[in-house]
PDB file of C-alpha atoms and ligand atoms in Angstrom:
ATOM      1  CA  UNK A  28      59.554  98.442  96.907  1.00 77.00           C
ATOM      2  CA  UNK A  29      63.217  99.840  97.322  1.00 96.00           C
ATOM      3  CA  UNK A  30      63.994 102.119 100.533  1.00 98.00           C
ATOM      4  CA  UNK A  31      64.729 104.964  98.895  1.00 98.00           C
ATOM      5  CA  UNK A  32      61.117 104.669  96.979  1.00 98.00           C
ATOM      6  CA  UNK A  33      60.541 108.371  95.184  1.00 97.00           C
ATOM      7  CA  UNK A  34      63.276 109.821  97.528  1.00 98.00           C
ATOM      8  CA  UNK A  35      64.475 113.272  95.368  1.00 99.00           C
ATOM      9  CA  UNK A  36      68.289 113.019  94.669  1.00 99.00           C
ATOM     10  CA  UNK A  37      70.837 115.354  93.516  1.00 99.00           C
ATOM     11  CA  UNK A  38      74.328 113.693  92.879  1.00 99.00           C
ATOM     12  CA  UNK A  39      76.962 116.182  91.810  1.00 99.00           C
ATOM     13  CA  UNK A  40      79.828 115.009  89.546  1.00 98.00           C
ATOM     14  CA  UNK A  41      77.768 111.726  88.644  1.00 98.00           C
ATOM     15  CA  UNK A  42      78.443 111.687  84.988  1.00 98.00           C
ATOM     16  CA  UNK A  43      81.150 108.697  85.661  1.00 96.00           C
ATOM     17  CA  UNK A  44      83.063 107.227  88.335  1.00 97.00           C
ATOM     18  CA  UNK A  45      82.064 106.901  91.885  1.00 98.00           C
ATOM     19  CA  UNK A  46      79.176 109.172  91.325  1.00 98.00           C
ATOM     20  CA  UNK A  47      77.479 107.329  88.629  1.00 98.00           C
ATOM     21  CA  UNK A  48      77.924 104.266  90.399  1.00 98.00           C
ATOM     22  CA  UNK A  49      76.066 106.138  94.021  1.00 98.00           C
ATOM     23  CA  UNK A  50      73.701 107.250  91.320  1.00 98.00           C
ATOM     24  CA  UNK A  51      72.985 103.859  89.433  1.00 98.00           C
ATOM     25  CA  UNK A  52      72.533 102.178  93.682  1.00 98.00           C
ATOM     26  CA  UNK A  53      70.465 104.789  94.685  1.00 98.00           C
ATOM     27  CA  UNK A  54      68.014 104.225  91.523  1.00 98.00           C
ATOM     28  CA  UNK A  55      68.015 100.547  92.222  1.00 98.00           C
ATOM     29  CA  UNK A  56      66.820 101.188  95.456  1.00 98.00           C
ATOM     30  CA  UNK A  57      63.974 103.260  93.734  1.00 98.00           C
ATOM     31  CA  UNK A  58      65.528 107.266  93.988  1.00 98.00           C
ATOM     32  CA  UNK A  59      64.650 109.668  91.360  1.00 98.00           C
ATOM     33  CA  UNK A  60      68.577 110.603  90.608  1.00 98.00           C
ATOM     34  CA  UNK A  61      69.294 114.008  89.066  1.00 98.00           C
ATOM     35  CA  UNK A  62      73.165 113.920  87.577  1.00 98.00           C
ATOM     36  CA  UNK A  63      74.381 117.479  88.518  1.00 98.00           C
ATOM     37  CA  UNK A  64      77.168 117.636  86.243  1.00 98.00           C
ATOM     38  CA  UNK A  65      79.838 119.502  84.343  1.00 97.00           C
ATOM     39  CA  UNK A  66      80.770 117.545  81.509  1.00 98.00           C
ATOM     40  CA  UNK A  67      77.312 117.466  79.662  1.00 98.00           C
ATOM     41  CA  UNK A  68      78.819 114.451  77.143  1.00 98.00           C
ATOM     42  CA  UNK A  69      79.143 112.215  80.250  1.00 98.00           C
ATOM     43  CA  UNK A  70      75.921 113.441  81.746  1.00 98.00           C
ATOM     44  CA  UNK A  71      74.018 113.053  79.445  1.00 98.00           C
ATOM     45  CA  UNK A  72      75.610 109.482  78.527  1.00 98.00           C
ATOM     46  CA  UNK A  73      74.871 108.131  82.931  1.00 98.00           C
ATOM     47  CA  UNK A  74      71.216 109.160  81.993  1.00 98.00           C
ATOM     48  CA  UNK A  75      70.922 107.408  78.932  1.00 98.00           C
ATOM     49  CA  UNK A  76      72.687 104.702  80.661  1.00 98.00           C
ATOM     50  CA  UNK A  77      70.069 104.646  83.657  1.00 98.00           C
ATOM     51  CA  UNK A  78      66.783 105.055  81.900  1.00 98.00           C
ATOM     52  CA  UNK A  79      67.909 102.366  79.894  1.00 98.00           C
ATOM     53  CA  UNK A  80      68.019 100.014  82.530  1.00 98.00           C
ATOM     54  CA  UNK A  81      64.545 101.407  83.884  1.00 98.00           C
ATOM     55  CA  UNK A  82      65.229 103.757  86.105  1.00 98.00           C
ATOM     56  CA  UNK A  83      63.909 107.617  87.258  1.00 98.00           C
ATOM     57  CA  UNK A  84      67.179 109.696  86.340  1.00 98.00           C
ATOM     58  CA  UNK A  85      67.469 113.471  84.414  1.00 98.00           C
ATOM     59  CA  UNK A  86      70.298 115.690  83.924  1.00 98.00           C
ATOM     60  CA  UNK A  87      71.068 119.129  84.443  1.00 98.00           C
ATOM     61  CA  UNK A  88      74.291 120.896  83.571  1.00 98.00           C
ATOM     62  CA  UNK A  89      75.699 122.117  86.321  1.00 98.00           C
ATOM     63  CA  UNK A  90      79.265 123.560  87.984  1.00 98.00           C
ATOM     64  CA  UNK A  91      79.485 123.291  91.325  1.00 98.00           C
ATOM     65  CA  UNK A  92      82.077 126.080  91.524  1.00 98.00           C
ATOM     66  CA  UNK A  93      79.188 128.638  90.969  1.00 98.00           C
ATOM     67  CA  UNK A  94      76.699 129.788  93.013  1.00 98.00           C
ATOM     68  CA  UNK A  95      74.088 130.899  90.307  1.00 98.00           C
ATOM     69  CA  UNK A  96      74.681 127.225  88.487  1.00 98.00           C
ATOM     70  CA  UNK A  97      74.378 125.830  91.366  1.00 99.00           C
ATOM     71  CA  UNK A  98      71.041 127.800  92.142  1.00 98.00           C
ATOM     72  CA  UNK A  99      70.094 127.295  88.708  1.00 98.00           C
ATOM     73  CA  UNK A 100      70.243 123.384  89.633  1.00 98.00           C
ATOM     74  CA  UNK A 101      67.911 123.399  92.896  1.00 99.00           C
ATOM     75  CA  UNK A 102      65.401 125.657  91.181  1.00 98.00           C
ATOM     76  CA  UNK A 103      64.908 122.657  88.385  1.00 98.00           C
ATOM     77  CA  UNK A 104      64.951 120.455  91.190  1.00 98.00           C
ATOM     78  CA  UNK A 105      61.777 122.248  92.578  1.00 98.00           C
ATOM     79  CA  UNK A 106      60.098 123.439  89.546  1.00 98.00           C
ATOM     80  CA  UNK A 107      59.662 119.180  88.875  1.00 98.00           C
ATOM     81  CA  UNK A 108      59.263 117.610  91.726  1.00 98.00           C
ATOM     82  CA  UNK A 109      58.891 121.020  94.567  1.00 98.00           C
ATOM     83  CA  UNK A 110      61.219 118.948  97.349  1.00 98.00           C
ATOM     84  CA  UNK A 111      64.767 117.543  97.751  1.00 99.00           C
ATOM     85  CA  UNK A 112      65.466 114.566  99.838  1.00 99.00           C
ATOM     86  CA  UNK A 113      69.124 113.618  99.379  1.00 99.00           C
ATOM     87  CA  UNK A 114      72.509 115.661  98.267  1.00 99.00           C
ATOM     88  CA  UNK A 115      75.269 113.392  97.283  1.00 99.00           C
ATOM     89  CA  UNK A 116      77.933 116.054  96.688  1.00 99.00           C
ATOM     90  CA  UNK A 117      80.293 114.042  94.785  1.00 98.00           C
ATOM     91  CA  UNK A 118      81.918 116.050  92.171  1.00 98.00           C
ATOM     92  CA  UNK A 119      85.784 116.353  92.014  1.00 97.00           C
ATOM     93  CA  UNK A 120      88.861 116.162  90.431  1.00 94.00           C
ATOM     94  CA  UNK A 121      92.280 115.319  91.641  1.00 90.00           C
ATOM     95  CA  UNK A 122      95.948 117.357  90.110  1.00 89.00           C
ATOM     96  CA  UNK A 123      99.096 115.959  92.146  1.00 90.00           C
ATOM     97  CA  UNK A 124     102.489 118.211  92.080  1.00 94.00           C
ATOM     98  CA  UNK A 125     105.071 119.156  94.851  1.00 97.00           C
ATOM     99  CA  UNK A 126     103.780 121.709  97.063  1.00 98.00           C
ATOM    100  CA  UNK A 127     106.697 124.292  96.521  1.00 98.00           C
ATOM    101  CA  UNK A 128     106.050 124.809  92.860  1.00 98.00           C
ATOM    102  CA  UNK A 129     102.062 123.903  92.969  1.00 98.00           C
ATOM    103  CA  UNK A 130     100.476 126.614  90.503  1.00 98.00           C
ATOM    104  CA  UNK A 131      97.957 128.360  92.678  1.00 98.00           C
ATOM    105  CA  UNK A 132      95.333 127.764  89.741  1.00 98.00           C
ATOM    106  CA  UNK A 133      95.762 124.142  90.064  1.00 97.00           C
ATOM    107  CA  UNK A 134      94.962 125.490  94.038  1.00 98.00           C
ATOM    108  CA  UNK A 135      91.936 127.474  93.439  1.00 98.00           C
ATOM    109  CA  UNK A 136      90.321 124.671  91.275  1.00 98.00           C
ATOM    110  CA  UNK A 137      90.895 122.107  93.186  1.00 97.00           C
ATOM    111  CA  UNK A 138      89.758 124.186  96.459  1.00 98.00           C
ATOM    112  CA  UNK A 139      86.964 125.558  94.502  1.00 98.00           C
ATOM    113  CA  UNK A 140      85.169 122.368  93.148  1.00 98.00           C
ATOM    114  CA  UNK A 141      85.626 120.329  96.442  1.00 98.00           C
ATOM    115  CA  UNK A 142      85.263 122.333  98.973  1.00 98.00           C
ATOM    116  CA  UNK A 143      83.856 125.671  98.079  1.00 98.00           C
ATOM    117  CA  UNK A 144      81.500 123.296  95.781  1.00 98.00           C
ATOM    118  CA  UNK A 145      80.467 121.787  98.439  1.00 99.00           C
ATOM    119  CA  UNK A 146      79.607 124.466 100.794  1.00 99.00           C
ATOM    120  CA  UNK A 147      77.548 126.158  97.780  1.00 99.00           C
ATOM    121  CA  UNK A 148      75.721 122.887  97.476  1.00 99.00           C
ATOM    122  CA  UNK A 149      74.713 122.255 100.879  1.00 99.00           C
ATOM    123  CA  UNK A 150      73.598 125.939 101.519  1.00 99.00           C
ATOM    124  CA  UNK A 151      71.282 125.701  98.709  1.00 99.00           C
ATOM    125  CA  UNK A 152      69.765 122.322  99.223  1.00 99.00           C
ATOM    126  CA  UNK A 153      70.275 122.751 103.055  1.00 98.00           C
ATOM    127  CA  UNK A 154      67.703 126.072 102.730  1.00 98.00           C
ATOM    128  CA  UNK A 155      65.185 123.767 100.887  1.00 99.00           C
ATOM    129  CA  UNK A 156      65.830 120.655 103.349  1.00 99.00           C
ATOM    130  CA  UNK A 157      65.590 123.349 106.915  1.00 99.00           C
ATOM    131  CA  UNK A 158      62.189 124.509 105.101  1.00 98.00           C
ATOM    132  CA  UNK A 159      61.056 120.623 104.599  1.00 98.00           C
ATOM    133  CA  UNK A 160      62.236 120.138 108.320  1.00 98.00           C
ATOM    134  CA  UNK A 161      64.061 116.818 106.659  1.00 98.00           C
ATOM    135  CA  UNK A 162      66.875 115.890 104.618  1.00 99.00           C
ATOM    136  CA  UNK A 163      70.297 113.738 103.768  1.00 99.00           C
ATOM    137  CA  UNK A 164      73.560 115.643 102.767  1.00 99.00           C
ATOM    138  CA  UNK A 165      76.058 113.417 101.776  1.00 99.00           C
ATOM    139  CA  UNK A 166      79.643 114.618 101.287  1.00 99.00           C
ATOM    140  CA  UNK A 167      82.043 112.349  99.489  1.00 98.00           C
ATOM    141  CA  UNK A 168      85.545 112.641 101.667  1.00 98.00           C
ATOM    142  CA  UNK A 169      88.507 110.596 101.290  1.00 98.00           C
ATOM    143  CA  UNK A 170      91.200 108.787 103.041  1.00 98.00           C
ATOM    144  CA  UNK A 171      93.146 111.994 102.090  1.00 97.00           C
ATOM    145  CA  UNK A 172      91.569 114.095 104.237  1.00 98.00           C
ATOM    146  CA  UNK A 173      92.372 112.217 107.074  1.00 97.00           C
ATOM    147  CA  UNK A 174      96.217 112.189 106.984  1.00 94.00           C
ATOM    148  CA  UNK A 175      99.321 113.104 104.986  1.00 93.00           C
ATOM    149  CA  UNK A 176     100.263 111.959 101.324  1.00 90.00           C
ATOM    150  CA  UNK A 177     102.818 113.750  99.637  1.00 92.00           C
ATOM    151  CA  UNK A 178     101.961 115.812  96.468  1.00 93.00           C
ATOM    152  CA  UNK A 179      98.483 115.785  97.703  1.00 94.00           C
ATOM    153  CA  UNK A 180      98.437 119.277  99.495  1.00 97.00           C
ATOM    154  CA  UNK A 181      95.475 120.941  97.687  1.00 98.00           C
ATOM    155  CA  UNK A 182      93.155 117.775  97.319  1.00 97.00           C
ATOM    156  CA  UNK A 183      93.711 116.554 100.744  1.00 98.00           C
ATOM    157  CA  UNK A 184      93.535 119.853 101.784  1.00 98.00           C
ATOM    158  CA  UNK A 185      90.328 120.443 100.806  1.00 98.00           C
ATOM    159  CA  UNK A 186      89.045 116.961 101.622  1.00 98.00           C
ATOM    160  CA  UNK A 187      90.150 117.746 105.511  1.00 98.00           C
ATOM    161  CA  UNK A 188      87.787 121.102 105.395  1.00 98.00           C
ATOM    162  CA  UNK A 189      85.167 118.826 103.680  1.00 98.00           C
ATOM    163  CA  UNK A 190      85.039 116.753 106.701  1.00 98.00           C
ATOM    164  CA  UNK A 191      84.723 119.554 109.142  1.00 98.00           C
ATOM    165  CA  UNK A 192      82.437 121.237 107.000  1.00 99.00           C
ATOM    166  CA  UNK A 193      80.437 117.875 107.445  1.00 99.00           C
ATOM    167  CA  UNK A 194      80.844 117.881 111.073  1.00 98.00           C
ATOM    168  CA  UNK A 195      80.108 121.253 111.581  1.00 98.00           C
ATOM    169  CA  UNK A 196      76.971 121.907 109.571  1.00 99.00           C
ATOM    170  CA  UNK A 197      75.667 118.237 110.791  1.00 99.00           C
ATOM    171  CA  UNK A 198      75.755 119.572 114.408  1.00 98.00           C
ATOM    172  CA  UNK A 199      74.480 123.115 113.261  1.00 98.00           C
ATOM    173  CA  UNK A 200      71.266 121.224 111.824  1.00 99.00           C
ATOM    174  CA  UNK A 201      70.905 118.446 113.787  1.00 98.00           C
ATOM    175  CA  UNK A 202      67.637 119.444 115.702  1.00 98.00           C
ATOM    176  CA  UNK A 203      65.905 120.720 112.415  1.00 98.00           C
ATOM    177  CA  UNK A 204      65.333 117.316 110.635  1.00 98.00           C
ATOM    178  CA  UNK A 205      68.630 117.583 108.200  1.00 99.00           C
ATOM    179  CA  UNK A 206      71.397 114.888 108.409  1.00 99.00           C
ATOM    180  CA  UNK A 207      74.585 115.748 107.088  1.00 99.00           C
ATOM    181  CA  UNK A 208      77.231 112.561 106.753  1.00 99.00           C
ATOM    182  CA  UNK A 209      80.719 112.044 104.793  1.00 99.00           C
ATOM    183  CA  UNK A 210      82.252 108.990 103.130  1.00 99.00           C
ATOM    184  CA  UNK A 211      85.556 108.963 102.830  1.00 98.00           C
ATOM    185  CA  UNK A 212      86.832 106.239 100.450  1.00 98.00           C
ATOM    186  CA  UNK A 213      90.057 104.851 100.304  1.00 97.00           C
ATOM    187  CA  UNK A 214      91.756 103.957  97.044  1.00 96.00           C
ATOM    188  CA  UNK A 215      89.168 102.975  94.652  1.00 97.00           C
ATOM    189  CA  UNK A 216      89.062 101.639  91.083  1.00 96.00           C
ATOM    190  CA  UNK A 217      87.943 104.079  88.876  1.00 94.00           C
ATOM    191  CA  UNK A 218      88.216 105.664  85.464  1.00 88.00           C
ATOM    192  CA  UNK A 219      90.828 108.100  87.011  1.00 81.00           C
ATOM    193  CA  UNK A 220      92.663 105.621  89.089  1.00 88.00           C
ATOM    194  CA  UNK A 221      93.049 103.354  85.806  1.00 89.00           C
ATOM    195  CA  UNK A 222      94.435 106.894  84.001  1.00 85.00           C
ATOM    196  CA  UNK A 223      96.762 107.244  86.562  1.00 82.00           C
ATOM    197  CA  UNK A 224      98.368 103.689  86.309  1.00 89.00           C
ATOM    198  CA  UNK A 225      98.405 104.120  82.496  1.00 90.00           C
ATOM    199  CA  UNK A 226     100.712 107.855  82.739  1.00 85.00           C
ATOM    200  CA  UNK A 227     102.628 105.974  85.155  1.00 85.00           C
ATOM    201  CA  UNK A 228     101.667 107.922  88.284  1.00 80.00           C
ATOM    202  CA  UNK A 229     100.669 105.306  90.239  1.00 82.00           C
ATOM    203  CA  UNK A 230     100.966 101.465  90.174  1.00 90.00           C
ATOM    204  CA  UNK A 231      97.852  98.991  91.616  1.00 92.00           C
ATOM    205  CA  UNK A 232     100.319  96.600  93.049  1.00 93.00           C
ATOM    206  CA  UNK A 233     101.838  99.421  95.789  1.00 91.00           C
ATOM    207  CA  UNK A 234      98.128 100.382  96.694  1.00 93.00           C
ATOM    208  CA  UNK A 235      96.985  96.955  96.726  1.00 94.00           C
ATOM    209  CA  UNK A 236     100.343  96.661  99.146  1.00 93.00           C
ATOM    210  CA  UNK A 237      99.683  99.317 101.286  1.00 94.00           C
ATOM    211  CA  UNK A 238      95.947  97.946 101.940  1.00 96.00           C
ATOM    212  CA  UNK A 239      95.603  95.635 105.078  1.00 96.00           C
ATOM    213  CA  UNK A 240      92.452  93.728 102.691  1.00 97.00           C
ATOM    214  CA  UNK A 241      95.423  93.770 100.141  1.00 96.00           C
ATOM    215  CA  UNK A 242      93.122  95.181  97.582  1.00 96.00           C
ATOM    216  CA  UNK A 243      92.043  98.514  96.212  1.00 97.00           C
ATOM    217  CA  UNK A 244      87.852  99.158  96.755  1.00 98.00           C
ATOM    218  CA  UNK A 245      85.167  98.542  94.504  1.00 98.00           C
ATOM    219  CA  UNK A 246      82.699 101.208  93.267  1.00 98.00           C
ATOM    220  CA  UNK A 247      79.883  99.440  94.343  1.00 98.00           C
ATOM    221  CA  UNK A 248      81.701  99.138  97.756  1.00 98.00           C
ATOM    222  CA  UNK A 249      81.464 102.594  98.279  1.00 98.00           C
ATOM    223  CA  UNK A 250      77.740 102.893  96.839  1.00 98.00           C
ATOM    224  CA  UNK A 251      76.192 100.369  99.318  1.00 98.00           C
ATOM    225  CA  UNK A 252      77.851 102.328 102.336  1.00 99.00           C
ATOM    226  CA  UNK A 253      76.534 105.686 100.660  1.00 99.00           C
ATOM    227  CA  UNK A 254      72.845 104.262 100.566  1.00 99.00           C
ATOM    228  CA  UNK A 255      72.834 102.916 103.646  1.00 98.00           C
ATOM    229  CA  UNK A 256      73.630 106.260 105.193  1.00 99.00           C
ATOM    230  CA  UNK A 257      71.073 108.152 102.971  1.00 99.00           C
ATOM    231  CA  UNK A 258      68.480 105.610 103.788  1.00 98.00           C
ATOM    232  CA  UNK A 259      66.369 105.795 107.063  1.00 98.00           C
ATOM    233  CA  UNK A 260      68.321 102.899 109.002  1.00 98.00           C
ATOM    234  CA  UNK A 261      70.959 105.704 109.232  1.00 98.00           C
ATOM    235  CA  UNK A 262      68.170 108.359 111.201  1.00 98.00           C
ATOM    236  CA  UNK A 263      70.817 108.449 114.456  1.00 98.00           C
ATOM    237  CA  UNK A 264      74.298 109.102 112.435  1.00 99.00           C
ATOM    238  CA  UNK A 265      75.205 113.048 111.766  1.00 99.00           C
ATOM    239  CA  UNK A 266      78.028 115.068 111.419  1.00 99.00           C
ATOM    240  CA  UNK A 267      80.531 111.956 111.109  1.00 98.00           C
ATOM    241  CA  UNK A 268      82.701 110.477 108.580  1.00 98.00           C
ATOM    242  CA  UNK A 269      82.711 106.571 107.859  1.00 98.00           C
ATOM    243  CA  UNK A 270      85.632 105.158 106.296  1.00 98.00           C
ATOM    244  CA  UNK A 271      85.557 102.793 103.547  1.00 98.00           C
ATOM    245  CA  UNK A 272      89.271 101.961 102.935  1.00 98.00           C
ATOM    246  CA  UNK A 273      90.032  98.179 103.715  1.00 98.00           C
ATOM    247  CA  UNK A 274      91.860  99.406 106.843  1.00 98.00           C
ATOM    248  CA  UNK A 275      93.942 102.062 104.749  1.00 97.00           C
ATOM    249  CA  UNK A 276      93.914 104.293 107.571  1.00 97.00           C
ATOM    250  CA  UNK A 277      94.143 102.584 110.680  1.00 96.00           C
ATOM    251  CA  UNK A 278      97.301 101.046 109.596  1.00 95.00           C
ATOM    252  CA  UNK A 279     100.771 103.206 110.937  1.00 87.00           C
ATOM    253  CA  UNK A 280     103.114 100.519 111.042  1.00 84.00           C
ATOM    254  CA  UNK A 281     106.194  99.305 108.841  1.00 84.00           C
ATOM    255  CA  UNK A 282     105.585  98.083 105.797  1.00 81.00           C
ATOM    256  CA  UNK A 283     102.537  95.208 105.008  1.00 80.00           C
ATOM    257  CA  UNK A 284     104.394  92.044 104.174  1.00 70.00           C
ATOM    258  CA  UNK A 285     103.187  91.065 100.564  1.00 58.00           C
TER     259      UNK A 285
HETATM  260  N1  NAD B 316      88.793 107.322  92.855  1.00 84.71           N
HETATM  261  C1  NAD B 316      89.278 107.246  94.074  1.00 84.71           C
HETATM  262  O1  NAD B 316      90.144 106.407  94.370  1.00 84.71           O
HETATM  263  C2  NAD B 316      88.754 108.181  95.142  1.00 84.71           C
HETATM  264  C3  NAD B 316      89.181 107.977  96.458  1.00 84.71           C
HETATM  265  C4  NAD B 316      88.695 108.823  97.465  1.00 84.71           C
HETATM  266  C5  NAD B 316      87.789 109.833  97.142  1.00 84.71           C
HETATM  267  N2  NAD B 316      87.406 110.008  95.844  1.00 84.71           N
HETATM  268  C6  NAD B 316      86.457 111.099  95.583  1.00 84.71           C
HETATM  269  O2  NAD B 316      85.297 110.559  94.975  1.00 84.71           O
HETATM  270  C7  NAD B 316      84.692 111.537  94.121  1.00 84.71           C
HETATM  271  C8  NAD B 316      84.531 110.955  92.727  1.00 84.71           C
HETATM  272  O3  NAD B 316      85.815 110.564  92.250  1.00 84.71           O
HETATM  273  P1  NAD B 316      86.022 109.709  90.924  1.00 84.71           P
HETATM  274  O4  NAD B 316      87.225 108.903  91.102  1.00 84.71           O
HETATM  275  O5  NAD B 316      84.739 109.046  90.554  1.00 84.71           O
HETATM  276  O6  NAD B 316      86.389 110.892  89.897  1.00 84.71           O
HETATM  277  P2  NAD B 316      85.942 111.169  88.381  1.00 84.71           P
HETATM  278  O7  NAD B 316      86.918 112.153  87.832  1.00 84.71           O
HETATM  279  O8  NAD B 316      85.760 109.878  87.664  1.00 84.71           O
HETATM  280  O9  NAD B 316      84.516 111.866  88.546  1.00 84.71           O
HETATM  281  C9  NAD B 316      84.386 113.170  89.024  1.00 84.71           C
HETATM  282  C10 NAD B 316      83.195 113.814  88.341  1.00 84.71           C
HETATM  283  O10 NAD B 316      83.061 115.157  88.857  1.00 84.71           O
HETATM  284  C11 NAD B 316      82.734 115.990  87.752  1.00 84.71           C
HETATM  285  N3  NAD B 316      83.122 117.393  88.030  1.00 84.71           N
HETATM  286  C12 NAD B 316      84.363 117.926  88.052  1.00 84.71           C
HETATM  287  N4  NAD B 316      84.291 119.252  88.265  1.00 84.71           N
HETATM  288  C13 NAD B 316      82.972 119.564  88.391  1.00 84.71           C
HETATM  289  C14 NAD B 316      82.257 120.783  88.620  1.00 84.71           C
HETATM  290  N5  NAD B 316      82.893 121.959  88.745  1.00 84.71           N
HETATM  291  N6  NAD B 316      80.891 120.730  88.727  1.00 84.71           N
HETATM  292  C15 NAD B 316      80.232 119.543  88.582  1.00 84.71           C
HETATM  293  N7  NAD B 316      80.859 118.375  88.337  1.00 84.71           N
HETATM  294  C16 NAD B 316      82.212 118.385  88.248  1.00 84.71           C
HETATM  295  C17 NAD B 316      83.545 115.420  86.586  1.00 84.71           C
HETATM  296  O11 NAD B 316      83.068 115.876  85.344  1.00 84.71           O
HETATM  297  C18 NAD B 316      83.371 113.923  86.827  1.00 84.71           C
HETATM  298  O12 NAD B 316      82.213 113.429  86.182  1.00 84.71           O
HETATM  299  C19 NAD B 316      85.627 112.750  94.144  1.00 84.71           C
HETATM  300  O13 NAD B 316      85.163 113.684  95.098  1.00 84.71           O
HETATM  301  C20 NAD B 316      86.953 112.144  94.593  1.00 84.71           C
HETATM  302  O14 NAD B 316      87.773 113.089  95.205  1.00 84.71           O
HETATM  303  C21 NAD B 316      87.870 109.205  94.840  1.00 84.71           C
END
């Protein structure tokens, strides 16, 4: 029996990345995942992926940016299984550029998919969740949110108001039986940190530098803390954000010796 036995999951943006990998941990631990996802090649591909290894996991095509897709989404949700017990909202993207010439659609996309998304998300699922008197939202953060990074304006922009969002609507629901929590990780290896190594924005030996573990994070790393927090030994934590960073963060000194 896994803690999360027949739990009802939605995780946005789990196609790939550090949402397939939340989605692949929370079916091991015996979720029914639902991939709420834009790209329907990759979403389709994490089901096939997941039902291949035995587990309960469907897709639905979905953009978090709108409010009737997004509607669209919960109402499948209900029509199957008439309750939803966990909202991972994962989905996002990341576009770097100096501030003073930023294109204002590169802006509104950004703003629109990770923090907008997430607002639509959590109002739609929260209604279900207040009705059920319980409920998990789970807001995927980042270190970015928490303090400056140059060219990073937008995304850590919007990552900041996803963390007040989180602490704001987690105290707003608090007595009704809905959690609401954030993760925010630190630099992880992913699809879209190995693409930015490749185009040459980024290098893993100046992240791995900057990181008191002197290492970037694992997927799975951030998965375990995600279930954990979804999962009942969690019951007292709201309205927080838990870092997962390898002491990113905390550190504001000179430079890590290597
Ligand atoms: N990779 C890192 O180092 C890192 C660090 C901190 C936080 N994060 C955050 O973790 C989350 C996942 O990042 P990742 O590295 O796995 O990225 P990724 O690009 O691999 O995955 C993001 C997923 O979101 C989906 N998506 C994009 N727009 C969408 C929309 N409008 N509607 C629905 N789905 C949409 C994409 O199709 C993709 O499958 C993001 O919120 C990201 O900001 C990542």
């Amino acid at each position: 029996m896994g803690e999360l036995d027949g739990r009802i999951t939605i995780v946005t943006g789990g196609g790939r990345g550090i949402g397939f990998g939340i989605a692949r941990r929370l079916c091991r631990a015996g979720a029914n995942v639902l991939i709420a996802e834009f790209n329907p090649e990759t979403g389709a591909e994490a089901v096939k992926q997941l039902t291949d290894e035995g587990y309960q996991a469907w897709f639905h095509e979905t953009d978090v940016r709108k409010p009737e897709s997004v509607q669209a989404m919960v109402d499948a949700v209900l029509a199957r299984h008439g309750r939803i017990d966990i909202l991972v909202n994962n989905a996002g993207l990341a576009e770097l550029g100096p501030t003073e010439t930023f294109p204002v659609e590169q802006w509104d996309l950004q703003v629109d998919v990770m923090y907008t998304g997430v607002f639509l998300c959590t109002r739609a699922v929260g209604n279900v969740m207040l009705e059920q008197g319980k409920g998990v939202i789970l807001n995927i953060s980042s270190i970015g949110g928490l303090g400056a990074w140059p060219l990073r304006t937008a995304y850590n922009s919007a990552k900041a108001a996803v963390i007040s969002l989180t602490e704001n609507v987690g105290c707003e629901w608090a007595r009704r039986g809905v959690r609401v929590v954030s993760v925010a990780p630190g630099v992880t290896r992913t699809a879209m940190l190995q693409q930015m190594v490749e185009e040459g924005r980024a290098t893993l030996e100046r992240y791995n530098k900057r990181t008191p573990m002197g290492r970037v994070g694992e997927i799975e790393e951030i998965a375990s803390v995600v279930q954990f927090l979804v999962s009942d030994r969690a019951s007292y934590i709201t309205a927080t954000t838990v870092t997962v960073d390898g002491g990113w963060t905390a550190w504001g000194n000179l430079p890590l010796e290597e």
